[in-house]
Structure formats: structure tokens, C-alpha cells
PDB file of C-alpha atoms in Angstrom:
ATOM      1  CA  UNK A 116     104.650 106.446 104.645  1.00 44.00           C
ATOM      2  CA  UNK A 117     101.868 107.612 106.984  1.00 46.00           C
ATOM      3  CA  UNK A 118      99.001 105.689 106.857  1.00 43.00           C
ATOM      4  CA  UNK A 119      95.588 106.572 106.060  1.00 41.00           C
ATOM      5  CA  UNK A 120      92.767 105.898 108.586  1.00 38.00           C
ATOM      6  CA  UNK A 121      89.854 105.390 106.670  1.00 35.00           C
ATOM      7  CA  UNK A 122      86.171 105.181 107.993  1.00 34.00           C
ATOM      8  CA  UNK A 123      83.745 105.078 105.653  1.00 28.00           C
ATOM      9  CA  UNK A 124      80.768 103.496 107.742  1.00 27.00           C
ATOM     10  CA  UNK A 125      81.335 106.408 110.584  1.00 34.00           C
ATOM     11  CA  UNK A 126      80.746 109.837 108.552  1.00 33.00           C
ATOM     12  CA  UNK A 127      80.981 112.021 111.769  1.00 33.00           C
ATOM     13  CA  UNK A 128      78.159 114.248 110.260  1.00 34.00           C
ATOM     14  CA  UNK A 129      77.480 115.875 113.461  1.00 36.00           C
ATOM     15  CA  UNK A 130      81.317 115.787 115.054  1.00 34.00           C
ATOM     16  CA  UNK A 131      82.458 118.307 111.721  1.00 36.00           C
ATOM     17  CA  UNK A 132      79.015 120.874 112.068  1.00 36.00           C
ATOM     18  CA  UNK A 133      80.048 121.802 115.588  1.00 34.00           C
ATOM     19  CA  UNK A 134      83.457 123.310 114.467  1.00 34.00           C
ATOM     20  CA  UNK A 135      82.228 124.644 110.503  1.00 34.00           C
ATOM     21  CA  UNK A 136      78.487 125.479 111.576  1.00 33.00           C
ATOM     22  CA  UNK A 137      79.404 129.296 111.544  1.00 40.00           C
ATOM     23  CA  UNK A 138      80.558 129.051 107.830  1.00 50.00           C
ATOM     24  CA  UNK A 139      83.673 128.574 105.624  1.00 70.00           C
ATOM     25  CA  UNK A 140      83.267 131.007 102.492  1.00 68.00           C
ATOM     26  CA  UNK A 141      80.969 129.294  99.681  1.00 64.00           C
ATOM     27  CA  UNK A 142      79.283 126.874 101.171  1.00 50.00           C
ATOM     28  CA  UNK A 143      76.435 129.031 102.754  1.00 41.00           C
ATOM     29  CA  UNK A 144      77.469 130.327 105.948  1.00 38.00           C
ATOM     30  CA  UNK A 145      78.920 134.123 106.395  1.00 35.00           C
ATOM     31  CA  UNK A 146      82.754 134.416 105.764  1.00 38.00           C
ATOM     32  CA  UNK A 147      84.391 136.006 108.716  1.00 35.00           C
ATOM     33  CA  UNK A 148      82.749 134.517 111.604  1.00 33.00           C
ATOM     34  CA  UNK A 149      84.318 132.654 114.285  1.00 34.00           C
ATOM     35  CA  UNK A 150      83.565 128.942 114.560  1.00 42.00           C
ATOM     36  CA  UNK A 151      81.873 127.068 117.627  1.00 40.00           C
ATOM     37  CA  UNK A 152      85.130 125.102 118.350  1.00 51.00           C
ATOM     38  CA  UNK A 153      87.164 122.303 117.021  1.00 69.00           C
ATOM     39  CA  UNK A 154      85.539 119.268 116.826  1.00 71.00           C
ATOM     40  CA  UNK A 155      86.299 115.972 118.414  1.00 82.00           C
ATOM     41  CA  UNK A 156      89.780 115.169 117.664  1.00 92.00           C
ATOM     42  CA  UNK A 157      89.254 112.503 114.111  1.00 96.00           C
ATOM     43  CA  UNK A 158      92.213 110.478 113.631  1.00 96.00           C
ATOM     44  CA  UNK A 159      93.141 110.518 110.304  1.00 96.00           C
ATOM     45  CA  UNK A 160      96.479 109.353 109.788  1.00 96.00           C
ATOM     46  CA  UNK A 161      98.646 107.094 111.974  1.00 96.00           C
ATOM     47  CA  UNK A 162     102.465 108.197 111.492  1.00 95.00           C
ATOM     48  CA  UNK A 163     105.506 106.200 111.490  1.00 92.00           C
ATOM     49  CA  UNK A 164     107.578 106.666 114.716  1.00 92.00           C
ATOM     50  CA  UNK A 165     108.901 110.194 114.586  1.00 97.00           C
ATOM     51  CA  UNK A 166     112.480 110.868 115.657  1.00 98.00           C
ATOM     52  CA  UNK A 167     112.930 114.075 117.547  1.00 98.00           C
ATOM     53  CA  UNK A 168     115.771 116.777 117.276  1.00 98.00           C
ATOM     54  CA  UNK A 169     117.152 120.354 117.668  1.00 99.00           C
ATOM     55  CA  UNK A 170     117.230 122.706 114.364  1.00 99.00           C
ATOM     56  CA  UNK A 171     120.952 123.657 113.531  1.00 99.00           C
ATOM     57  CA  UNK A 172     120.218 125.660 110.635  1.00 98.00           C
ATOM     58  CA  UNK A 173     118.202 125.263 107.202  1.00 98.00           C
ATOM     59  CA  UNK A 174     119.838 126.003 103.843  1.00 96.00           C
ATOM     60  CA  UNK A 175     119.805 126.045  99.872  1.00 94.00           C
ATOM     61  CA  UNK A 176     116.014 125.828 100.500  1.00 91.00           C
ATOM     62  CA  UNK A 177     115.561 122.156 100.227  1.00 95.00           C
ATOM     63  CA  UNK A 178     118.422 121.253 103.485  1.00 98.00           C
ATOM     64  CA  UNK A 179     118.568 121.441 106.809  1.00 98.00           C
ATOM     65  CA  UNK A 180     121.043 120.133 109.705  1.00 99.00           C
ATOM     66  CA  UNK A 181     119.874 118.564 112.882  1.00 99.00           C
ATOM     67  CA  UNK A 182     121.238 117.487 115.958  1.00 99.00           C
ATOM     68  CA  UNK A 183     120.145 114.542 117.373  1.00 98.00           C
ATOM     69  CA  UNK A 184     119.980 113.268 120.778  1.00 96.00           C
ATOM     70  CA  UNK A 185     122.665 110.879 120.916  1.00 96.00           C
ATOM     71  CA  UNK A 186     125.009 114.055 119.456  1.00 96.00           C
ATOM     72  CA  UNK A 187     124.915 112.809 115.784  1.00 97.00           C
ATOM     73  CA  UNK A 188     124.045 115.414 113.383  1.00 98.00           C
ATOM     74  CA  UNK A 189     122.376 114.702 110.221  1.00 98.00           C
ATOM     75  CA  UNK A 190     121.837 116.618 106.903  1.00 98.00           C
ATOM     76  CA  UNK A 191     117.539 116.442 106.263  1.00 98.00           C
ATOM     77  CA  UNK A 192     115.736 116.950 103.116  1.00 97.00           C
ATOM     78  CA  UNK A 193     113.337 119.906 103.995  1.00 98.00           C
ATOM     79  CA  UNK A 194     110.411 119.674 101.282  1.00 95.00           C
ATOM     80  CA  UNK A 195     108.728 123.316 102.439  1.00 95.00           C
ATOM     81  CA  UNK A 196     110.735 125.514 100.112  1.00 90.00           C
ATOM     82  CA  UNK A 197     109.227 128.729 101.464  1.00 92.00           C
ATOM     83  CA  UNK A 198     110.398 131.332 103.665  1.00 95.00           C
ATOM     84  CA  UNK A 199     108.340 129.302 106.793  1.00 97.00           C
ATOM     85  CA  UNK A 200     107.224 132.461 107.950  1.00 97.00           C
ATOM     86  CA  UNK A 201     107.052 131.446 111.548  1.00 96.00           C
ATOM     87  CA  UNK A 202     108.076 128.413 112.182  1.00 98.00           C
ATOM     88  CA  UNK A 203     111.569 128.711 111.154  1.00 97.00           C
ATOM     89  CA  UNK A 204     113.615 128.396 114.556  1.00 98.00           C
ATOM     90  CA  UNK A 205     117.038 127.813 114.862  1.00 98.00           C
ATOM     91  CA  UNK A 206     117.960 125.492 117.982  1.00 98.00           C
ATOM     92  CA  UNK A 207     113.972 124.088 117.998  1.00 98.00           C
ATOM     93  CA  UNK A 208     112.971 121.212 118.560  1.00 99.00           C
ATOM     94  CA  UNK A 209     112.144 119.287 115.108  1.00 99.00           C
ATOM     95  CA  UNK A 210     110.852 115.840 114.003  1.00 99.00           C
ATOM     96  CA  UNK A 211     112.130 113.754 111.226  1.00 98.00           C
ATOM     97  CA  UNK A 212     111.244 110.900 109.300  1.00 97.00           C
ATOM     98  CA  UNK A 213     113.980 107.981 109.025  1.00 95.00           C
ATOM     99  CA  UNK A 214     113.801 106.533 105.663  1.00 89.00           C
ATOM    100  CA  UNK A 215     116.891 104.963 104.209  1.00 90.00           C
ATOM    101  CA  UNK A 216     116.572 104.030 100.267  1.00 90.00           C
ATOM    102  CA  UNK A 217     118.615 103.569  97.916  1.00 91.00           C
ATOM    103  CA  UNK A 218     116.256 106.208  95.238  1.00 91.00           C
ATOM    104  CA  UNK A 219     116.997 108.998  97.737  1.00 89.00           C
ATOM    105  CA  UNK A 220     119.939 111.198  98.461  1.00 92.00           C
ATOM    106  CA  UNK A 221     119.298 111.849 102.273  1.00 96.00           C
ATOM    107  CA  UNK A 222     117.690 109.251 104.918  1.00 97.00           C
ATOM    108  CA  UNK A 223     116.154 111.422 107.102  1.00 98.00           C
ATOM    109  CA  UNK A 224     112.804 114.181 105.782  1.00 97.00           C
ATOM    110  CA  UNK A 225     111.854 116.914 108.268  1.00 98.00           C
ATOM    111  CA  UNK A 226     108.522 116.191 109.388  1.00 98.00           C
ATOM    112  CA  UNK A 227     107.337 118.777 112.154  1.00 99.00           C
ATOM    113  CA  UNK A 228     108.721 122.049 113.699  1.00 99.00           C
ATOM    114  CA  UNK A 229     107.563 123.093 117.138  1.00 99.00           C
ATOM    115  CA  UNK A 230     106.939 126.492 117.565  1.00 98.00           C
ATOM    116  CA  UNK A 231     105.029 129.143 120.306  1.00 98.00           C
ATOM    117  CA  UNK A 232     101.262 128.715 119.593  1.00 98.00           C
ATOM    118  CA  UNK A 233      98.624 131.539 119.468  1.00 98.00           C
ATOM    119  CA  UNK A 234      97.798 131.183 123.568  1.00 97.00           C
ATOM    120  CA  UNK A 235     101.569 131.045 124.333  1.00 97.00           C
ATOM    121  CA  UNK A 236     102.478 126.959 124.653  1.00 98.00           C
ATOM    122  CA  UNK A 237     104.301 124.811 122.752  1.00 98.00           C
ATOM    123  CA  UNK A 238     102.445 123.910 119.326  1.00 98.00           C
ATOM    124  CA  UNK A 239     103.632 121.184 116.738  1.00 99.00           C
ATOM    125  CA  UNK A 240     103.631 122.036 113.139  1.00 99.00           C
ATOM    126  CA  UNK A 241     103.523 119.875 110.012  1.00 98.00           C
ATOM    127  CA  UNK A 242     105.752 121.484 107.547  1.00 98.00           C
ATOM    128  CA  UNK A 243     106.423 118.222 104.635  1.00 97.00           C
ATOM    129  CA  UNK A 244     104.814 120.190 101.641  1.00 96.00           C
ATOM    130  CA  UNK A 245     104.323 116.036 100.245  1.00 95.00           C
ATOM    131  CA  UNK A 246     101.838 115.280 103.487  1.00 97.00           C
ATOM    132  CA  UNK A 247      98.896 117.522 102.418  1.00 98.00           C
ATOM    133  CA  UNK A 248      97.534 115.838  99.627  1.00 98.00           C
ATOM    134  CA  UNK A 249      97.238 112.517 101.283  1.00 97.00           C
ATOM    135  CA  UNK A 250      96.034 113.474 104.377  1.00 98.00           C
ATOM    136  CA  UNK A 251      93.206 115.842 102.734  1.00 98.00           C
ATOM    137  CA  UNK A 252      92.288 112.487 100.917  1.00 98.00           C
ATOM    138  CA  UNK A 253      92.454 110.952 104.179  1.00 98.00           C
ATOM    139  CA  UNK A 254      90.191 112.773 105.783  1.00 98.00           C
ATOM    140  CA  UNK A 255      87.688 113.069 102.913  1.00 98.00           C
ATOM    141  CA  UNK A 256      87.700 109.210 103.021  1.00 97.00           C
ATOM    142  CA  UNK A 257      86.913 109.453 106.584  1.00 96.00           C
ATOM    143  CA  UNK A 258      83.707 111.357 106.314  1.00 96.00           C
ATOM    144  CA  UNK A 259      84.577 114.476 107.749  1.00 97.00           C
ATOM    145  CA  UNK A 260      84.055 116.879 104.995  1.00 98.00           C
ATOM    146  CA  UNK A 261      80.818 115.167 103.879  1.00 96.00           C
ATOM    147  CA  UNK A 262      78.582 117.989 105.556  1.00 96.00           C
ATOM    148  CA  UNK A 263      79.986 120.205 103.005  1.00 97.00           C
ATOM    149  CA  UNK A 264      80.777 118.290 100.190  1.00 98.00           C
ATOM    150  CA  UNK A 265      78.295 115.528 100.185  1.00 97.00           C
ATOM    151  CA  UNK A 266      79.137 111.913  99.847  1.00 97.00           C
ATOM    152  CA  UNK A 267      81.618 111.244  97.424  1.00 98.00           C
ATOM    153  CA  UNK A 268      81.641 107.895  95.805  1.00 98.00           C
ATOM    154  CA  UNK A 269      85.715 108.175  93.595  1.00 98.00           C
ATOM    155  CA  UNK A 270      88.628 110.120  94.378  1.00 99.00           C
ATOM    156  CA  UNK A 271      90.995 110.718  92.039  1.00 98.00           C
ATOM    157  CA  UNK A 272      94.440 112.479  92.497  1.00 98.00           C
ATOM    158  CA  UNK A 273      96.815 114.966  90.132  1.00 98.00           C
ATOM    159  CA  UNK A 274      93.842 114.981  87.384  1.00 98.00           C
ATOM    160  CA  UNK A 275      95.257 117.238  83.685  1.00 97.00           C
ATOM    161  CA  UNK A 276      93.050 120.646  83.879  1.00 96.00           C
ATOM    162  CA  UNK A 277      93.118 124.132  82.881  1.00 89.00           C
ATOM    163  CA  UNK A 278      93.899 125.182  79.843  1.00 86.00           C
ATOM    164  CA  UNK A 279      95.417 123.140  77.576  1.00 87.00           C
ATOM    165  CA  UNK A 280      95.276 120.425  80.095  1.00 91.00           C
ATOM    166  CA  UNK A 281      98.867 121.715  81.631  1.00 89.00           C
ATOM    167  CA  UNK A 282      97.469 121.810  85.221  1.00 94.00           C
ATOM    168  CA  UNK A 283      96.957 118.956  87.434  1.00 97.00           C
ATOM    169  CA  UNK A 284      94.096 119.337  90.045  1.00 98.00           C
ATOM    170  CA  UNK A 285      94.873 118.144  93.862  1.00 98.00           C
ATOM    171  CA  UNK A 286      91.943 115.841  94.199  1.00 99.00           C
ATOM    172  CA  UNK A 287      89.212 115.597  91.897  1.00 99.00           C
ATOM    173  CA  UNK A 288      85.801 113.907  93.812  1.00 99.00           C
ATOM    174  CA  UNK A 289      82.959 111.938  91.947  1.00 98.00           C
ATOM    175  CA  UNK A 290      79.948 112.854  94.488  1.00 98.00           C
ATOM    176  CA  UNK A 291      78.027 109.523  95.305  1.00 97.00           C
ATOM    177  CA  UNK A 292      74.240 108.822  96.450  1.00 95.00           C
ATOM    178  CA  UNK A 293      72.958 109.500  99.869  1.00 91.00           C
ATOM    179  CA  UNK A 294      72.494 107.352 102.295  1.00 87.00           C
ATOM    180  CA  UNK A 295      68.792 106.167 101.233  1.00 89.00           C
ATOM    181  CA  UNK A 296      70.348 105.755  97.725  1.00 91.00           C
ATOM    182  CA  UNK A 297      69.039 108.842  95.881  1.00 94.00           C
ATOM    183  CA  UNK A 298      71.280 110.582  93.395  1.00 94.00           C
ATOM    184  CA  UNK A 299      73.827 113.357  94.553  1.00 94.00           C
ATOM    185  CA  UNK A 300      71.883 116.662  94.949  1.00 92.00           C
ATOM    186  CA  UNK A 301      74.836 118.236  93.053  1.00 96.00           C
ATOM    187  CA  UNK A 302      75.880 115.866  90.604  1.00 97.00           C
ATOM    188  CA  UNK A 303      78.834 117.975  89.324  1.00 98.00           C
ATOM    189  CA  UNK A 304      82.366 116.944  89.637  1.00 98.00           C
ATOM    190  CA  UNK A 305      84.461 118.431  92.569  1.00 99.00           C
ATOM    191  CA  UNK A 306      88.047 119.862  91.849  1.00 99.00           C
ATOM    192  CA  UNK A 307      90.033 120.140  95.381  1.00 99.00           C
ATOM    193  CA  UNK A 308      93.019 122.578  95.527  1.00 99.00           C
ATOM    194  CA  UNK A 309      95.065 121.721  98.264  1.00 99.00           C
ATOM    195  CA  UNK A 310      97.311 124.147 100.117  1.00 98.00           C
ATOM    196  CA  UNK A 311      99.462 123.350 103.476  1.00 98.00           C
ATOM    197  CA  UNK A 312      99.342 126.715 105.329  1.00 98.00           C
ATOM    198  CA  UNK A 313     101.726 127.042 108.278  1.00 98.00           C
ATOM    199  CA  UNK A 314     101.948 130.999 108.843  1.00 98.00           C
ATOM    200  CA  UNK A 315      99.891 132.499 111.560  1.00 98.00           C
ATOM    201  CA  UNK A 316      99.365 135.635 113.492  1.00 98.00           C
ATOM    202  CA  UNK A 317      97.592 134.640 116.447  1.00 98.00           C
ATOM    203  CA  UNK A 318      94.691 132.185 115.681  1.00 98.00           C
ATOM    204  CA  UNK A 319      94.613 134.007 112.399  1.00 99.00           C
ATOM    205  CA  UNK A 320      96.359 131.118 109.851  1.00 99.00           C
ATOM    206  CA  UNK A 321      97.385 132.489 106.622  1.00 99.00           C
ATOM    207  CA  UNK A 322      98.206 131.674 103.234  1.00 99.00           C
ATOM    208  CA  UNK A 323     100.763 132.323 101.376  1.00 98.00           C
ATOM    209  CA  UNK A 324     103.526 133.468 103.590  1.00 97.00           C
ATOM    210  CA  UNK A 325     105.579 134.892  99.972  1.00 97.00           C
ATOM    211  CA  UNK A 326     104.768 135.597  96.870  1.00 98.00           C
ATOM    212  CA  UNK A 327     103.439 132.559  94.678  1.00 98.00           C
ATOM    213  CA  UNK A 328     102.663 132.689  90.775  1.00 97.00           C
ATOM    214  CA  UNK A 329     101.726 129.127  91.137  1.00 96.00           C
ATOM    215  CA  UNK A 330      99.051 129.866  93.571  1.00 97.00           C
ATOM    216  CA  UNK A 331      97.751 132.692  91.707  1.00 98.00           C
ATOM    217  CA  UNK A 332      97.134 130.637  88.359  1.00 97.00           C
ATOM    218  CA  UNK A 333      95.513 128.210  90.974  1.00 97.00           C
ATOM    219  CA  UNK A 334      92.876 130.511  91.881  1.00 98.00           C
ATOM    220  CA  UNK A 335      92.189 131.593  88.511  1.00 98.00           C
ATOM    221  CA  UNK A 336      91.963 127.803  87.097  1.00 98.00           C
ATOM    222  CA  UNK A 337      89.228 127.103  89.834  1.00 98.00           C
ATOM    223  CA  UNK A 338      87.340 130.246  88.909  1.00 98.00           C
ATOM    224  CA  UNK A 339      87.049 129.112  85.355  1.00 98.00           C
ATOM    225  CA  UNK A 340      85.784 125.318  86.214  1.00 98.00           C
ATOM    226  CA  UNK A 341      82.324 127.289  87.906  1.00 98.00           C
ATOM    227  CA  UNK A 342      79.505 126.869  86.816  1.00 98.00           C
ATOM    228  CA  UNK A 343      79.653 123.273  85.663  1.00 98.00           C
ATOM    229  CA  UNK A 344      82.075 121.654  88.226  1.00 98.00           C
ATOM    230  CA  UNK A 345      81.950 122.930  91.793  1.00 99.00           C
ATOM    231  CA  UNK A 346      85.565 124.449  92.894  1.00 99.00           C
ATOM    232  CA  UNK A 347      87.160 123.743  96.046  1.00 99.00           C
ATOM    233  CA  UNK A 348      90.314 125.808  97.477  1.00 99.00           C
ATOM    234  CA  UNK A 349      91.532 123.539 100.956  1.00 99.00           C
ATOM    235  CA  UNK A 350      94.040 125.089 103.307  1.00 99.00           C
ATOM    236  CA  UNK A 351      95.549 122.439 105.083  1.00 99.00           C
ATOM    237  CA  UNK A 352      95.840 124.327 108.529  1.00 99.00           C
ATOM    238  CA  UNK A 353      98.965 122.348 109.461  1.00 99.00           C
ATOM    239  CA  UNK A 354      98.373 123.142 113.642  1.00 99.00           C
ATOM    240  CA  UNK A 355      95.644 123.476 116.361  1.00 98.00           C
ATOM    241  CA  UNK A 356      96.071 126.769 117.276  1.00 98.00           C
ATOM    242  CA  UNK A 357      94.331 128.270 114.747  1.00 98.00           C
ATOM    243  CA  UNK A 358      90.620 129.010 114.419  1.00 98.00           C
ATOM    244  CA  UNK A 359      90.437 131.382 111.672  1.00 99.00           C
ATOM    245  CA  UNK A 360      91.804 131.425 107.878  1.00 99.00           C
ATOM    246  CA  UNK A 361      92.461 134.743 105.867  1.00 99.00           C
ATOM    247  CA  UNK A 362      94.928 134.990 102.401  1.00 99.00           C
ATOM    248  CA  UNK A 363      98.221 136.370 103.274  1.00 99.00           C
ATOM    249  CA  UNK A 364      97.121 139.887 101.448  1.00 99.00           C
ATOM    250  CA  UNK A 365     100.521 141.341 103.008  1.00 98.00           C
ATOM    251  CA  UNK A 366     102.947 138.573 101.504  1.00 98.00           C
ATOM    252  CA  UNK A 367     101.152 138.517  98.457  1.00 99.00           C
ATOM    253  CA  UNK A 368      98.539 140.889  97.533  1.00 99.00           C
ATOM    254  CA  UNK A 369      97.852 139.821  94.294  1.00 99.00           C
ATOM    255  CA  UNK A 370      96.650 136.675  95.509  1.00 99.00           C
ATOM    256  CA  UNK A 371      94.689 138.648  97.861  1.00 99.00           C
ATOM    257  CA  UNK A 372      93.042 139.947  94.921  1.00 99.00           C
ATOM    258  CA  UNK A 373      91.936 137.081  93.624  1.00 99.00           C
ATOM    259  CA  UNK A 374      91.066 135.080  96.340  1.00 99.00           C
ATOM    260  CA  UNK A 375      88.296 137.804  96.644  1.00 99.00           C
ATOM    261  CA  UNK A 376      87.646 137.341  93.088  1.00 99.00           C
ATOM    262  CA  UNK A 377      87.382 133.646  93.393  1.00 99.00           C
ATOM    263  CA  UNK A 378      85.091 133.744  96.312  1.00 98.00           C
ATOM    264  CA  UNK A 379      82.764 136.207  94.739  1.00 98.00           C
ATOM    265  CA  UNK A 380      83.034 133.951  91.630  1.00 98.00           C
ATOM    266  CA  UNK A 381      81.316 130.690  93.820  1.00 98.00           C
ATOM    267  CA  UNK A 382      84.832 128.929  94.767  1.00 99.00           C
ATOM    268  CA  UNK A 383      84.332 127.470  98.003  1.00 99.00           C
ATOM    269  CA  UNK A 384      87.494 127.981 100.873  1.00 99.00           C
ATOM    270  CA  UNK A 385      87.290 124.867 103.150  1.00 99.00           C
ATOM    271  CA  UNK A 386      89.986 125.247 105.861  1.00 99.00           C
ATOM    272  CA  UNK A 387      90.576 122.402 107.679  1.00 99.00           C
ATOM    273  CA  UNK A 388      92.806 122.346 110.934  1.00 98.00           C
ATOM    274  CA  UNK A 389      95.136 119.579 111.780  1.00 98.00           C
ATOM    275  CA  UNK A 390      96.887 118.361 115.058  1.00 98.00           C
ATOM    276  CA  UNK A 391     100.148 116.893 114.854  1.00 98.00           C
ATOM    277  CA  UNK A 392     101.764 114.839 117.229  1.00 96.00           C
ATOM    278  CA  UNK A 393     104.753 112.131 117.065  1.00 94.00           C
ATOM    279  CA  UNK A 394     102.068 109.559 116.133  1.00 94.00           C
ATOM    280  CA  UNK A 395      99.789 110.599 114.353  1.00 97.00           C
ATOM    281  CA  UNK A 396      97.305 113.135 112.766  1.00 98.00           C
ATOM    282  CA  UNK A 397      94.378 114.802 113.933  1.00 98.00           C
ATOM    283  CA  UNK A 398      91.450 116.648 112.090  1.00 98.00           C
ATOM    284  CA  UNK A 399      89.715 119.248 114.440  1.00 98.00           C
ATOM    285  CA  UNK A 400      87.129 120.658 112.114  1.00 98.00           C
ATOM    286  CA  UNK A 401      87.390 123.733 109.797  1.00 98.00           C
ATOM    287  CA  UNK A 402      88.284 127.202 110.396  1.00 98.00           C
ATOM    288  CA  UNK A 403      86.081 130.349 109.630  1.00 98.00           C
ATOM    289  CA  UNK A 404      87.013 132.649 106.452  1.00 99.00           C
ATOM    290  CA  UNK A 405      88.274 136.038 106.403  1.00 99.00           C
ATOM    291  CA  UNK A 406      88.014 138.043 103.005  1.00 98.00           C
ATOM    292  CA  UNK A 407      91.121 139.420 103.843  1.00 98.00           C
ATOM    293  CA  UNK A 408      94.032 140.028 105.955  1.00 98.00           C
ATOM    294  CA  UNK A 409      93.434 142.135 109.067  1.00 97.00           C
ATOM    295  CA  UNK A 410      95.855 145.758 109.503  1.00 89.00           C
TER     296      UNK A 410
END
């Protein structure tokens, strides 16, 4: 299991406003405009070793066959059960995790995918649909989101919401006192919608790269907690090459639809970008907000 790097006692404050100063949609800054930059590189995870191979093919959605370096070739559980829109390359280079247990059906989970980044190199990509969640937590834990969301004091994961209770919210955040130990200056609770976003055009990341019910109710559940909690949709940006975040209007332009919706309703869009290497995980700040996809 990757393991979180927590730092509670160094926020980064200042590290996360040079790369979100320019203003993810909702929390006060103009969607659409380009960021200063990444930020520092902030580790946030440390990864177990990684083992490297070549993509043979992918198949019945949730398998995949590698080759490995020493010729053996090995049958992968692939957790991404989208198209991959992208990142989907035959004779790649890939990174698994080895995890031999006696609960699972196949020792070895593809990790990463490398693919051809938006200025033309080589770009890792983090394509485990399972990661998200705990490295969003991660990083929250770590201060880096704290400009935007304030300090948060409880974190609490797959939380019954919606109607009828039948959902389960990503992350749900208790916010905390400041520093000089005044009360929160929003006091409400904050519901955290993750979702891993691999598909890109450019630096342009997008989301989602087919069409997805599931996100749609998503949207609609986080419009309906404002005005009394404060909603948050996430976008893990699963590799550096991005800079920008828009919803995939052409894959799904229903969710277009009401991602506009939910942004004019107050739901905030916090896209945070992520470098992946063998060893661990990087956060590089958060990614500027398009309305909608570019034609």
C-alpha cells in the first residue's frame, strides 16, 4: 500500500498560492485562467517499489497482459475500467504493483502507463482508479489545499449522502480553528468528490473521457448539499503535464451540462496535479478551470 506522507506542522500556505493564485472555479478567482506554475514538487505519498514492463494488450476491462523484463509475462488486474482515452498503448512501457495474497485472484495491479506528454517527452501516468482517494486525503493532511479549504481538523472517508442516504461521499472534512485558535470562518462541513482524470489534449486535462451516469448523479448530489455544507468536486490530475482542467463536454455532454450547472450553483472544482514516478507521488499545485471543452 502506498504510504501517506503526512505534514501537519508544514502547511505550505505559500508553496500551493503560486500554482492556484489565478483561480480554480468557486473559490474566488476567475475560471479559465492559466495558473502561475506548479508549485514546489510536495511529496505526498512514498510508493512501494514499482516493477516496470511493456503493455501486451488490455482486455475484458478489468485485465491486462504484460511482459516483463526477464521475458515472463503476467496477467494484471487493471482497476481503470474506462476507455483510457490516451493512455492506452499497446507495447508501452507500464508499472505494476507486486502483491501476492491469498484474498486476490492476480498478484500483480497496473499502477502507471507512460505515455507522450503535452510538450512531446515521456510523461508517467497514474491510472489505479483505488489510488485517488487516498492520495487526495494525503495531500489534504499535508496542508496543501488549506489555502482553499481552510484548516481542517477530521477527515472522514465513504460518508452515506444524497438522497435516501444511498450515496457515499469521497471525503467528508470537519474544518478546524486557525492557527491563533479562532473558530473556522466557514464552519460548514466539506463534502470532497474525488475524480482521477487521465485524458488530455495538450495541457488541457479532461474529465470524463466516456459517458458516466455515476458522475452525473455526482454533480447533482453536490449541488443539492449548497447552501449549508460547502461542495467540493477534485480532479485528481493523474500527470504533470497538465496545467489546465475543463469537463470532457465531447465524451459526455450531459455532464458538461451540469458541471456548468454545478459551478453556477457554488460547487467549487479544485484540480489538483500529480507527478508520478517509480517511488513516489508528487503534488504540483492546482490547475485553472475551464467552463467547458474547447472546439
Amino acid at each position: 500500500m502506498p504510504r501517506a506522507v503526512s505534514d501537519f506542522q508544514s502547511r505550505a500556505a505559500g508553496t500551493a498560492g503560486s500554482a492556484g493564485s489565478a483561480g480554480p472555479a468557486g473559490s474566488g478567482g476567475p475560471a479559465g485562467t492559466a495558473p502561475a506554475g506548479h508549485a514546489i514538487p510536495h511529496l505526498v505519498l512514498a510508493l512501494e517499489p514499482l516493477v516496470e514492463g511493456v503493455l501486451l494488450k488490455r482486455y475484458k476491462r478489468f485485465l491486462a497482459d504484460v511482459a516483463l523484463a526477464d521475458g515472463q509475462v503476467v496477467t494484471v488486474h487493471c482497476a481503470n475500467t474506462g476507455p483510457m482515452t490516451g493512455v492506452l498503448h499497446p507495447g508501452g512501457r507500464v508499472r505494476l504493483r507486486h502483491a501476492p495474497s491469498p484474498t486476490r485472484k492476480l498478484a500483480w495491479t497496473w499502477e502507471q502507463a507512460e505515455t507522450t506528454g503535452a510538450d512531446g517527452a515521456p510523461v508517467w501516468v497514474g491510472i489505479n482508479t483505488a489510488l485517488p482517494n487516498r492520495l487526495v486525503r494525503a495531500t489534504i493532511e499535508a496542508g496543501c489545499l488549506e489555502p482553499w479549504l481552510g484548516p481542517i481538523a477530521a477527515i472522514r472517508a465513504e460518508v452515506p449522502y444524497g438522497e435516501g442516504r444511498r450515496s457515499r461521499i469521497d471525503l467528508l472534512l470537519s474544518p478546524g480553528p486557525d492557527p491563533d485558535g479562532a473558530p473556522p470562518a466557514d464552519p460548514r462541513p466539506i463534502y470532497v468528490e474525488v475524480k482521477n482524470t487521465t485524458w488530455s489534449e495538450g495541457d488541457l486535462a479532461l474529465f470524463p473521457d466516456t459517458v458516466t451516469e455515476r458522475g452525473q448523479k455526482h454533480l447533482l448530489e453536490l449541488a443539492a448539499l449548497l447552501p449549508t455544507a460547502r461542495a467540493v468536486l477534485l480532479p485528481c490530475l493523474s500527470r504533470a503535464d497538465v496545467s489546465r482542467f475543463a469537463p470532457g463536454d465531447t465524451a459526455d455532454p450531459r455532464y458538461g451540462e451540469l458541471f456548468r450547472q454545478a459551478l453556477a450553483a457554488g460547487v467549487e472544482v479544485l484540480p489538483c496535479i500529480f507527478e508520478f514516478s517509480g517511488e513516489a507521488v508528487h503534488w504540483l499545485g492546482l490547475a485553472s478551470v475551464l467552463e467547458r471543452q474547447p472546439t
